[in-house]
mmCIF file of N, CA, C and O in Angstrom:
data_model
loop_
_atom_site.group_PDB
_atom_site.id
_atom_site.type_symbol
_atom_site.label_atom_id
_atom_site.label_comp_id
_atom_site.label_asym_id
_atom_site.label_seq_id
_atom_site.Cartn_x
_atom_site.Cartn_y
_atom_site.Cartn_z
ATOM 1 N N UNK A 110 -187.215 -23.313 97.309
ATOM 2 C CA UNK A 110 -186.979 -21.917 96.752
ATOM 3 C C UNK A 110 -187.797 -20.832 96.028
ATOM 4 O O UNK A 110 -188.222 -19.886 96.188
ATOM 5 N N UNK A 111 -188.234 -21.740 95.490
ATOM 6 C CA UNK A 111 -189.753 -21.765 94.491
ATOM 7 C C UNK A 111 -191.086 -21.010 95.746
ATOM 8 O O UNK A 111 -191.590 -19.662 95.213
ATOM 9 N N UNK A 112 -191.281 -21.099 96.280
ATOM 10 C CA UNK A 112 -192.169 -21.795 97.440
ATOM 11 C C UNK A 112 -191.994 -19.907 97.935
ATOM 12 O O UNK A 112 -192.940 -19.631 98.417
ATOM 13 N N UNK A 113 -190.292 -20.050 98.747
ATOM 14 C CA UNK A 113 -189.978 -18.691 98.576
ATOM 15 C C UNK A 113 -190.101 -17.636 98.012
ATOM 16 O O UNK A 113 -190.477 -16.106 98.076
ATOM 17 N N UNK A 114 -190.267 -17.699 96.518
ATOM 18 C CA UNK A 114 -189.862 -16.304 95.655
ATOM 19 C C UNK A 114 -191.550 -15.939 95.096
ATOM 20 O O UNK A 114 -192.069 -14.994 95.492
ATOM 21 N N UNK A 115 -191.969 -17.690 95.376
ATOM 22 C CA UNK A 115 -194.032 -16.800 95.270
ATOM 23 C C UNK A 115 -194.369 -16.026 96.767
ATOM 24 O O UNK A 115 -195.228 -15.397 95.683
ATOM 25 N N UNK A 116 -193.993 -16.867 97.616
ATOM 26 C CA UNK A 116 -194.803 -15.869 98.446
ATOM 27 C C UNK A 116 -193.887 -15.344 99.432
ATOM 28 O O UNK A 116 -195.067 -14.665 100.407
ATOM 29 N N UNK A 117 -192.652 -15.412 99.595
ATOM 30 C CA UNK A 117 -192.149 -14.633 100.437
ATOM 31 C C UNK A 117 -191.649 -15.413 101.418
ATOM 32 O O UNK A 117 -190.368 -14.273 102.036
ATOM 33 N N UNK A 118 -191.635 -16.884 101.599
ATOM 34 C CA UNK A 118 -191.125 -16.908 103.194
ATOM 35 C C UNK A 118 -191.728 -18.579 102.862
ATOM 36 O O UNK A 118 -192.833 -19.107 102.086
ATOM 37 N N UNK A 119 -190.361 -19.384 103.925
ATOM 38 C CA UNK A 119 -190.990 -20.849 103.477
ATOM 39 C C UNK A 119 -192.294 -21.119 104.247
ATOM 40 O O UNK A 119 -192.393 -20.953 105.433
ATOM 41 N N UNK A 120 -192.603 -22.333 104.114
ATOM 42 C CA UNK A 120 -193.998 -22.588 104.453
ATOM 43 C C UNK A 120 -193.534 -23.773 106.244
ATOM 44 O O UNK A 120 -195.138 -23.423 106.690
ATOM 45 N N UNK A 121 -193.468 -23.748 106.585
ATOM 46 C CA UNK A 121 -192.402 -24.747 108.006
ATOM 47 C C UNK A 121 -190.628 -24.039 108.216
ATOM 48 O O UNK A 121 -189.973 -23.397 107.198
ATOM 49 N N UNK A 122 -191.128 -23.661 109.434
ATOM 50 C CA UNK A 122 -189.695 -23.215 110.429
ATOM 51 C C UNK A 122 -188.829 -25.280 110.695
ATOM 52 O O UNK A 122 -187.470 -24.670 109.949
ATOM 53 N N UNK A 123 -189.570 -25.705 110.610
ATOM 54 C CA UNK A 123 -188.676 -27.367 111.432
ATOM 55 C C UNK A 123 -189.981 -28.687 110.554
ATOM 56 O O UNK A 123 -190.929 -28.090 110.764
ATOM 57 N N UNK A 124 -188.816 -28.875 109.933
ATOM 58 C CA UNK A 124 -189.616 -30.343 109.177
ATOM 59 C C UNK A 124 -190.066 -31.352 110.799
ATOM 60 O O UNK A 124 -189.124 -32.136 111.277
ATOM 61 N N UNK A 125 -191.188 -31.250 110.918
ATOM 62 C CA UNK A 125 -192.148 -31.963 112.647
ATOM 63 C C UNK A 125 -193.219 -32.079 112.534
ATOM 64 O O UNK A 125 -193.896 -30.851 111.756
ATOM 65 N N UNK A 126 -193.938 -32.775 113.384
ATOM 66 C CA UNK A 126 -195.139 -33.147 113.444
ATOM 67 C C UNK A 126 -196.027 -32.028 114.422
ATOM 68 O O UNK A 126 -197.333 -31.302 114.085
ATOM 69 N N UNK A 127 -195.666 -31.264 114.166
ATOM 70 C CA UNK A 127 -195.958 -30.086 115.292
ATOM 71 C C UNK A 127 -196.430 -28.673 114.865
ATOM 72 O O UNK A 127 -197.281 -27.998 114.911
ATOM 73 N N UNK A 128 -195.573 -28.322 113.271
ATOM 74 C CA UNK A 128 -195.804 -27.772 112.706
ATOM 75 C C UNK A 128 -196.422 -27.418 111.264
ATOM 76 O O UNK A 128 -196.947 -28.893 110.354
ATOM 77 N N UNK A 129 -197.708 -26.667 111.548
ATOM 78 C CA UNK A 129 -198.961 -27.042 111.017
ATOM 79 C C UNK A 129 -198.458 -26.772 109.225
ATOM 80 O O UNK A 129 -198.615 -27.886 108.134
ATOM 81 N N UNK A 130 -197.688 -25.842 109.188
ATOM 82 C CA UNK A 130 -196.664 -25.658 107.731
ATOM 83 C C UNK A 130 -196.343 -26.865 106.897
ATOM 84 O O UNK A 130 -196.775 -27.236 105.801
ATOM 85 N N UNK A 131 -195.526 -27.510 107.941
ATOM 86 C CA UNK A 131 -195.248 -29.148 107.916
ATOM 87 C C UNK A 131 -195.961 -30.039 107.248
ATOM 88 O O UNK A 131 -196.064 -30.800 106.245
ATOM 89 N N UNK A 132 -197.088 -30.649 107.890
ATOM 90 C CA UNK A 132 -198.121 -30.609 107.592
ATOM 91 C C UNK A 132 -198.686 -31.174 106.379
ATOM 92 O O UNK A 132 -198.680 -32.163 105.370
ATOM 93 N N UNK A 133 -198.787 -29.539 106.108
ATOM 94 C CA UNK A 133 -199.821 -29.185 104.832
ATOM 95 C C UNK A 133 -199.019 -29.863 104.131
ATOM 96 O O UNK A 133 -199.574 -30.499 103.273
ATOM 97 N N UNK A 134 -197.067 -29.411 103.134
ATOM 98 C CA UNK A 134 -196.658 -29.940 102.787
ATOM 99 C C UNK A 134 -196.596 -30.913 102.599
ATOM 100 O O UNK A 134 -197.048 -32.323 101.624
ATOM 101 N N UNK A 135 -196.106 -31.770 103.504
ATOM 102 C CA UNK A 135 -196.224 -33.521 103.927
ATOM 103 C C UNK A 135 -197.890 -33.950 103.398
ATOM 104 O O UNK A 135 -197.246 -35.192 102.715
ATOM 105 N N UNK A 136 -198.741 -33.498 103.699
ATOM 106 C CA UNK A 136 -199.873 -33.682 103.089
ATOM 107 C C UNK A 136 -200.611 -33.476 102.232
ATOM 108 O O UNK A 136 -201.814 -33.602 101.469
ATOM 109 N N UNK A 137 -199.663 -32.642 101.188
ATOM 110 C CA UNK A 137 -200.477 -32.034 99.754
ATOM 111 C C UNK A 137 -201.460 -31.336 99.890
ATOM 112 O O UNK A 137 -202.271 -30.835 99.240
ATOM 113 N N UNK A 138 -201.360 -30.193 100.613
ATOM 114 C CA UNK A 138 -202.025 -29.751 100.968
ATOM 115 C C UNK A 138 -201.788 -27.676 101.009
ATOM 116 O O UNK A 138 -202.063 -27.001 101.886
ATOM 117 N N UNK A 139 -200.844 -27.930 100.175
ATOM 118 C CA UNK A 139 -199.745 -26.425 99.925
ATOM 119 C C UNK A 139 -201.082 -25.064 100.046
ATOM 120 O O UNK A 139 -201.633 -23.974 100.646
ATOM 121 N N UNK A 140 -202.557 -25.464 99.316
ATOM 122 C CA UNK A 140 -203.206 -24.629 98.413
ATOM 123 C C UNK A 140 -204.316 -24.358 100.052
ATOM 124 O O UNK A 140 -204.795 -23.419 99.996
ATOM 125 N N UNK A 141 -204.234 -25.048 100.445
ATOM 126 C CA UNK A 141 -205.227 -25.307 102.228
ATOM 127 C C UNK A 141 -204.266 -24.143 102.667
ATOM 128 O O UNK A 141 -204.612 -23.288 103.523
ATOM 129 N N UNK A 142 -202.968 -24.030 102.974
ATOM 130 C CA UNK A 142 -202.077 -23.770 103.466
ATOM 131 C C UNK A 142 -201.844 -22.235 103.638
ATOM 132 O O UNK A 142 -202.314 -20.824 104.066
ATOM 133 N N UNK A 143 -202.021 -21.861 101.668
ATOM 134 C CA UNK A 143 -202.136 -20.772 101.046
ATOM 135 C C UNK A 143 -203.511 -20.103 101.588
ATOM 136 O O UNK A 143 -203.873 -19.330 101.664
ATOM 137 N N UNK A 144 -204.417 -20.683 101.352
ATOM 138 C CA UNK A 144 -205.690 -20.001 101.665
ATOM 139 C C UNK A 144 -206.092 -19.534 102.702
ATOM 140 O O UNK A 144 -206.217 -18.656 103.315
ATOM 141 N N UNK A 145 -205.430 -20.873 103.441
ATOM 142 C CA UNK A 145 -205.725 -19.989 105.192
ATOM 143 C C UNK A 145 -205.276 -18.592 105.591
ATOM 144 O O UNK A 145 -205.348 -18.291 106.354
ATOM 145 N N UNK A 146 -203.867 -18.366 104.912
ATOM 146 C CA UNK A 146 -202.853 -17.362 104.922
ATOM 147 C C UNK A 146 -202.890 -16.634 104.296
ATOM 148 O O UNK A 146 -202.220 -15.457 104.071
ATOM 149 N N UNK A 147 -204.159 -16.487 103.271
ATOM 150 C CA UNK A 147 -205.059 -15.620 102.545
ATOM 151 C C UNK A 147 -202.800 -14.825 101.590
ATOM 152 O O UNK A 147 -202.971 -13.856 100.980
ATOM 153 N N UNK A 148 -203.062 -16.094 100.742
ATOM 154 C CA UNK A 148 -202.116 -16.225 100.121
ATOM 155 C C UNK A 148 -202.387 -16.378 98.801
ATOM 156 O O UNK A 148 -201.548 -17.048 97.433
ATOM 157 N N UNK A 149 -203.939 -17.415 98.910
ATOM 158 C CA UNK A 149 -203.722 -18.422 97.575
ATOM 159 C C UNK A 149 -204.187 -17.102 96.509
ATOM 160 O O UNK A 149 -203.685 -17.641 95.302
ATOM 161 N N UNK A 150 -203.764 -16.013 96.078
ATOM 162 C CA UNK A 150 -204.843 -15.491 94.820
ATOM 163 C C UNK A 150 -203.041 -15.037 94.576
ATOM 164 O O UNK A 150 -202.796 -14.659 93.379
ATOM 165 N N UNK A 151 -201.660 -15.499 95.188
ATOM 166 C CA UNK A 151 -200.895 -14.878 94.341
ATOM 167 C C UNK A 151 -199.846 -16.401 94.088
ATOM 168 O O UNK A 151 -198.798 -15.711 93.446
ATOM 169 N N UNK A 152 -200.785 -17.195 94.637
ATOM 170 C CA UNK A 152 -199.866 -18.611 93.097
ATOM 171 C C UNK A 152 -200.936 -19.556 92.805
ATOM 172 O O UNK A 152 -202.187 -19.813 93.485
ATOM 173 N N UNK A 153 -200.822 -19.534 91.146
ATOM 174 C CA UNK A 153 -201.402 -19.994 90.110
ATOM 175 C C UNK A 153 -201.686 -21.567 91.256
ATOM 176 O O UNK A 153 -200.604 -22.233 91.847
ATOM 177 N N UNK A 154 -202.876 -22.069 90.486
ATOM 178 C CA UNK A 154 -203.119 -23.497 91.195
ATOM 179 C C UNK A 154 -201.974 -24.676 90.399
ATOM 180 O O UNK A 154 -201.640 -25.704 90.845
ATOM 181 N N UNK A 155 -201.740 -24.032 89.199
ATOM 182 C CA UNK A 155 -200.198 -25.252 88.375
ATOM 183 C C UNK A 155 -199.066 -25.070 88.835
ATOM 184 O O UNK A 155 -198.412 -25.924 89.352
ATOM 185 N N UNK A 156 -199.048 -23.777 89.645
ATOM 186 C CA UNK A 156 -197.872 -23.199 90.294
ATOM 187 C C UNK A 156 -197.852 -24.469 91.172
ATOM 188 O O UNK A 156 -197.172 -25.325 91.903
ATOM 189 N N UNK A 157 -199.195 -24.548 92.544
ATOM 190 C CA UNK A 157 -199.393 -25.528 93.610
ATOM 191 C C UNK A 157 -198.948 -26.727 93.110
ATOM 192 O O UNK A 157 -198.328 -27.254 93.954
ATOM 193 N N UNK A 158 -200.287 -26.820 92.041
ATOM 194 C CA UNK A 158 -199.268 -28.691 91.379
ATOM 195 C C UNK A 158 -197.991 -29.014 91.196
ATOM 196 O O UNK A 158 -197.364 -30.132 91.529
ATOM 197 N N UNK A 159 -197.030 -28.444 90.466
ATOM 198 C CA UNK A 159 -195.683 -28.073 90.875
ATOM 199 C C UNK A 159 -194.826 -28.119 92.223
ATOM 200 O O UNK A 159 -193.844 -28.750 92.338
ATOM 201 N N UNK A 160 -195.022 -26.917 92.509
ATOM 202 C CA UNK A 160 -194.751 -27.155 94.337
ATOM 203 C C UNK A 160 -194.753 -28.551 94.497
ATOM 204 O O UNK A 160 -194.531 -29.179 95.694
ATOM 205 N N UNK A 161 -196.018 -28.937 94.889
ATOM 206 C CA UNK A 161 -196.663 -30.663 95.801
ATOM 207 C C UNK A 161 -195.346 -31.369 95.113
ATOM 208 O O UNK A 161 -195.174 -32.047 95.935
ATOM 209 N N UNK A 162 -195.580 -31.032 93.613
ATOM 210 C CA UNK A 162 -194.716 -32.837 93.003
ATOM 211 C C UNK A 162 -193.357 -32.229 93.201
ATOM 212 O O UNK A 162 -191.665 -33.207 93.534
ATOM 213 N N UNK A 163 -192.665 -31.052 93.578
ATOM 214 C CA UNK A 163 -190.946 -30.820 93.923
ATOM 215 C C UNK A 163 -191.290 -31.084 95.254
ATOM 216 O O UNK A 163 -189.926 -31.404 95.701
ATOM 217 N N UNK A 164 -191.963 -30.592 96.044
ATOM 218 C CA UNK A 164 -191.885 -31.285 97.447
ATOM 219 C C UNK A 164 -191.878 -32.237 98.194
ATOM 220 O O UNK A 164 -192.558 -32.757 99.799
ATOM 221 N N UNK A 165 -192.352 -33.378 97.327
ATOM 222 C CA UNK A 165 -192.606 -34.696 98.042
ATOM 223 C C UNK A 165 -192.118 -35.287 98.741
ATOM 224 O O UNK A 165 -190.746 -35.157 98.492
ATOM 225 N N UNK A 166 -192.025 -35.878 100.200
ATOM 226 C CA UNK A 166 -192.170 -36.041 100.793
ATOM 227 C C UNK A 166 -191.203 -38.010 100.082
ATOM 228 O O UNK A 166 -190.368 -38.496 100.813
ATOM 229 N N UNK A 167 -191.518 -38.199 99.495
ATOM 230 C CA UNK A 167 -190.924 -40.020 98.756
ATOM 231 C C UNK A 167 -190.607 -39.435 98.038
ATOM 232 O O UNK A 167 -190.540 -38.455 96.555
ATOM 233 N N UNK A 168 -189.001 -39.610 97.707
ATOM 234 C CA UNK A 168 -187.912 -39.119 96.917
ATOM 235 C C UNK A 168 -187.726 -39.841 95.955
ATOM 236 O O UNK A 168 -188.004 -39.163 94.708
ATOM 237 N N UNK A 169 -188.637 -41.390 95.443
ATOM 238 C CA UNK A 169 -188.820 -41.385 93.727
ATOM 239 C C UNK A 169 -190.135 -41.147 93.397
ATOM 240 O O UNK A 169 -189.645 -40.669 91.832
ATOM 241 N N UNK A 170 -191.154 -39.849 94.110
ATOM 242 C CA UNK A 170 -192.353 -39.778 93.133
ATOM 243 C C UNK A 170 -191.829 -38.239 93.553
ATOM 244 O O UNK A 170 -192.540 -37.136 92.639
ATOM 245 N N UNK A 171 -190.682 -37.662 93.743
ATOM 246 C CA UNK A 171 -190.433 -36.052 93.631
ATOM 247 C C UNK A 171 -190.013 -35.899 91.803
ATOM 248 O O UNK A 171 -189.256 -37.093 91.744
ATOM 249 N N UNK A 172 -190.274 -34.406 91.874
ATOM 250 C CA UNK A 172 -189.546 -33.907 90.022
ATOM 251 C C UNK A 172 -188.324 -34.085 90.404
ATOM 252 O O UNK A 172 -187.702 -33.223 91.462
ATOM 253 N N UNK A 173 -187.767 -34.701 89.228
ATOM 254 C CA UNK A 173 -186.320 -33.792 88.888
ATOM 255 C C UNK A 173 -186.382 -33.293 88.038
ATOM 256 O O UNK A 173 -187.777 -32.592 87.992
ATOM 257 N N UNK A 174 -185.279 -32.226 87.473
ATOM 258 C CA UNK A 174 -185.359 -31.326 86.802
ATOM 259 C C UNK A 174 -185.716 -31.526 85.429
ATOM 260 O O UNK A 174 -186.614 -30.587 84.727
ATOM 261 N N UNK A 175 -185.540 -32.536 84.931
ATOM 262 C CA UNK A 175 -186.640 -32.882 83.302
ATOM 263 C C UNK A 175 -188.307 -32.643 84.048
ATOM 264 O O UNK A 175 -189.216 -32.035 82.534
ATOM 265 N N UNK A 176 -188.645 -32.980 84.893
ATOM 266 C CA UNK A 176 -190.102 -33.526 84.885
ATOM 267 C C UNK A 176 -190.446 -31.976 85.366
ATOM 268 O O UNK A 176 -191.706 -31.107 85.461
ATOM 269 N N UNK A 177 -189.600 -31.560 86.438
ATOM 270 C CA UNK A 177 -189.793 -29.570 86.820
ATOM 271 C C UNK A 177 -190.141 -28.861 85.385
ATOM 272 O O UNK A 177 -191.092 -27.909 84.882
ATOM 273 N N UNK A 178 -189.173 -28.962 84.728
ATOM 274 C CA UNK A 178 -188.832 -28.321 82.866
ATOM 275 C C UNK A 178 -190.339 -28.625 82.062
ATOM 276 O O UNK A 178 -190.734 -27.522 81.308
ATOM 277 N N UNK A 179 -190.802 -29.806 82.295
ATOM 278 C CA UNK A 179 -192.072 -30.153 81.386
ATOM 279 C C UNK A 179 -193.323 -29.518 81.843
ATOM 280 O O UNK A 179 -193.943 -29.929 81.191
ATOM 281 N N UNK A 180 -193.503 -29.346 83.165
ATOM 282 C CA UNK A 180 -194.534 -29.035 83.790
ATOM 283 C C UNK A 180 -195.028 -27.976 83.315
ATOM 284 O O UNK A 180 -194.551 -26.879 83.390
ATOM 285 N N UNK A 181 -196.377 -27.893 83.385
ATOM 286 C CA UNK A 181 -197.043 -26.772 82.278
ATOM 287 C C UNK A 181 -196.287 -25.625 82.802
ATOM 288 O O UNK A 181 -197.084 -24.440 81.951
ATOM 289 N N UNK A 182 -197.037 -24.920 84.045
ATOM 290 C CA UNK A 182 -196.646 -24.247 84.924
ATOM 291 C C UNK A 182 -195.813 -23.135 84.818
ATOM 292 O O UNK A 182 -195.358 -22.133 83.476
ATOM 293 N N UNK A 183 -194.241 -24.149 84.925
ATOM 294 C CA UNK A 183 -192.924 -23.734 84.157
ATOM 295 C C UNK A 183 -193.005 -23.584 82.665
ATOM 296 O O UNK A 183 -192.057 -22.393 82.051
ATOM 297 N N UNK A 184 -193.352 -24.850 82.052
ATOM 298 C CA UNK A 184 -192.826 -24.864 80.800
ATOM 299 C C UNK A 184 -193.584 -23.620 80.090
ATOM 300 O O UNK A 184 -193.521 -22.679 79.272
ATOM 301 N N UNK A 185 -194.474 -23.195 80.538
ATOM 302 C CA UNK A 185 -195.677 -22.059 79.876
ATOM 303 C C UNK A 185 -194.450 -20.547 80.155
ATOM 304 O O UNK A 185 -194.383 -20.331 79.146
ATOM 305 N N UNK A 186 -193.616 -20.242 81.202
ATOM 306 C CA UNK A 186 -192.493 -19.342 80.732
ATOM 307 C C UNK A 186 -190.824 -19.685 80.069
ATOM 308 O O UNK A 186 -190.332 -18.510 79.963
ATOM 309 N N UNK A 187 -190.907 -20.809 80.218
ATOM 310 C CA UNK A 187 -189.776 -21.183 79.789
ATOM 311 C C UNK A 187 -189.233 -22.065 78.667
ATOM 312 O O UNK A 187 -188.703 -22.610 78.023
ATOM 313 N N UNK A 188 -190.198 -22.082 77.478
ATOM 314 C CA UNK A 188 -190.151 -22.669 76.315
ATOM 315 C C UNK A 188 -189.016 -22.911 75.892
ATOM 316 O O UNK A 188 -189.224 -23.429 74.873
ATOM 317 N N UNK A 189 -188.921 -21.652 75.029
ATOM 318 C CA UNK A 189 -187.650 -21.078 74.398
ATOM 319 C C UNK A 189 -186.872 -21.597 74.936
ATOM 320 O O UNK A 189 -185.395 -21.580 74.006
ATOM 321 N N UNK A 190 -186.129 -21.421 75.811
ATOM 322 C CA UNK A 190 -184.755 -22.453 76.781
ATOM 323 C C UNK A 190 -184.988 -23.146 77.379
ATOM 324 O O UNK A 190 -183.500 -23.712 78.231
ATOM 325 N N UNK A 191 -186.049 -24.127 78.131
ATOM 326 C CA UNK A 191 -186.190 -25.489 78.908
ATOM 327 C C UNK A 191 -185.163 -26.381 79.069
ATOM 328 O O UNK A 191 -184.754 -27.084 79.244
ATOM 329 N N UNK A 192 -185.664 -26.628 76.924
ATOM 330 C CA UNK A 192 -184.530 -27.293 76.741
ATOM 331 C C UNK A 192 -182.974 -27.528 77.009
ATOM 332 O O UNK A 192 -182.402 -28.100 77.662
ATOM 333 N N UNK A 193 -182.036 -26.344 76.796
ATOM 334 C CA UNK A 193 -180.975 -26.455 76.866
ATOM 335 C C UNK A 193 -180.826 -26.403 78.818
ATOM 336 O O UNK A 193 -179.300 -27.118 78.946
ATOM 337 N N UNK A 194 -181.814 -26.064 79.717
ATOM 338 C CA UNK A 194 -180.700 -26.348 80.690
ATOM 339 C C UNK A 194 -181.685 -27.818 80.862
ATOM 340 O O UNK A 194 -180.560 -27.820 81.566
ATOM 341 N N UNK A 195 -182.266 -28.674 80.564
ATOM 342 C CA UNK A 195 -182.847 -30.453 80.170
ATOM 343 C C UNK A 195 -181.070 -30.742 80.480
ATOM 344 O O UNK A 195 -180.282 -31.334 80.600
ATOM 345 N N UNK A 196 -180.825 -30.088 79.298
ATOM 346 C CA UNK A 196 -179.098 -30.391 78.347
ATOM 347 C C UNK A 196 -178.381 -30.024 79.411
ATOM 348 O O UNK A 196 -177.038 -31.343 79.631
ATOM 349 N N UNK A 197 -177.742 -29.433 80.103
ATOM 350 C CA UNK A 197 -177.158 -28.933 81.078
ATOM 351 C C UNK A 197 -177.187 -29.672 81.649
ATOM 352 O O UNK A 197 -176.095 -30.093 82.433
ATOM 353 N N UNK A 198 -178.466 -30.436 82.677
ATOM 354 C CA UNK A 198 -178.323 -31.192 83.184
ATOM 355 C C UNK A 198 -177.861 -32.305 83.529
ATOM 356 O O UNK A 198 -177.197 -33.351 84.189
ATOM 357 N N UNK A 199 -178.637 -32.947 82.420
ATOM 358 C CA UNK A 199 -177.848 -33.968 82.151
ATOM 359 C C UNK A 199 -176.590 -34.206 81.602
ATOM 360 O O UNK A 199 -176.528 -35.462 82.042
ATOM 361 N N UNK A 200 -175.761 -33.035 80.625
ATOM 362 C CA UNK A 200 -174.655 -33.533 81.294
ATOM 363 C C UNK A 200 -174.145 -33.378 82.519
ATOM 364 O O UNK A 200 -172.695 -34.067 82.740
ATOM 365 N N UNK A 201 -174.447 -32.758 83.388
ATOM 366 C CA UNK A 201 -174.206 -32.336 85.033
ATOM 367 C C UNK A 201 -173.978 -33.736 85.379
ATOM 368 O O UNK A 201 -173.315 -34.323 86.199
ATOM 369 N N UNK A 202 -174.848 -34.704 85.035
ATOM 370 C CA UNK A 202 -175.427 -36.244 85.917
ATOM 371 C C UNK A 202 -173.941 -36.480 85.083
ATOM 372 O O UNK A 202 -173.840 -37.346 86.273
ATOM 373 N N UNK A 203 -174.384 -36.597 84.072
ATOM 374 C CA UNK A 203 -173.353 -37.800 83.275
ATOM 375 C C UNK A 203 -171.760 -37.676 83.937
ATOM 376 O O UNK A 203 -170.629 -38.468 84.885
ATOM 377 N N UNK A 204 -171.054 -35.887 84.374
ATOM 378 C CA UNK A 204 -169.883 -35.700 84.898
ATOM 379 C C UNK A 204 -169.998 -35.996 86.402
ATOM 380 O O UNK A 204 -168.623 -36.856 86.878
ATOM 381 N N UNK A 205 -171.122 -35.925 87.038
ATOM 382 C CA UNK A 205 -171.042 -36.561 88.579
ATOM 383 C C UNK A 205 -171.084 -38.470 88.141
ATOM 384 O O UNK A 205 -170.385 -39.111 89.282
ATOM 385 N N UNK A 206 -171.267 -38.907 87.853
ATOM 386 C CA UNK A 206 -171.351 -40.202 87.219
ATOM 387 C C UNK A 206 -169.920 -40.481 87.158
ATOM 388 O O UNK A 206 -169.422 -42.043 87.697
ATOM 389 N N UNK A 207 -169.675 -40.181 86.349
ATOM 390 C CA UNK A 207 -167.797 -39.912 85.744
ATOM 391 C C UNK A 207 -166.741 -40.056 86.962
ATOM 392 O O UNK A 207 -165.962 -40.803 87.815
ATOM 393 N N UNK A 208 -167.032 -39.121 87.718
ATOM 394 C CA UNK A 208 -166.363 -38.040 89.057
ATOM 395 C C UNK A 208 -166.475 -39.625 90.186
ATOM 396 O O UNK A 208 -165.647 -40.103 90.782
ATOM 397 N N UNK A 209 -167.616 -40.429 90.392
ATOM 398 C CA UNK A 209 -167.656 -41.193 91.324
ATOM 399 C C UNK A 209 -167.528 -42.507 91.096
ATOM 400 O O UNK A 209 -166.382 -43.137 91.512
ATOM 401 N N UNK A 210 -167.456 -42.694 89.416
ATOM 402 C CA UNK A 210 -166.511 -44.076 89.316
ATOM 403 C C UNK A 210 -165.223 -43.611 89.406
ATOM 404 O O UNK A 210 -164.495 -45.107 89.294
ATOM 405 N N UNK A 211 -164.763 -42.527 89.056
ATOM 406 C CA UNK A 211 -163.072 -41.734 89.519
ATOM 407 C C UNK A 211 -162.663 -42.645 91.005
ATOM 408 O O UNK A 211 -163.031 -42.467 91.890
#
């Protein structure tokens, strides 16, 4: 969703090896894709860094909400209430665990 908010559309239609946008996301080359589509001026490098982390194909390396909120690009804009979002996320995670146990 962040990618779509920054650029106006998703980088690819289908997650397959035929789609160049998908390949760029998978290979952490979003900056290359943005440049080739004349969009790099609209997305700051710190935001591209966050997008790479959020769209990481390896689930264990993909950013969770805590890491997202601590990222320099997002933290710049949300210092005043980022901790509230993290707290709500942690509470929701606890609720989800309780539901799974019941």
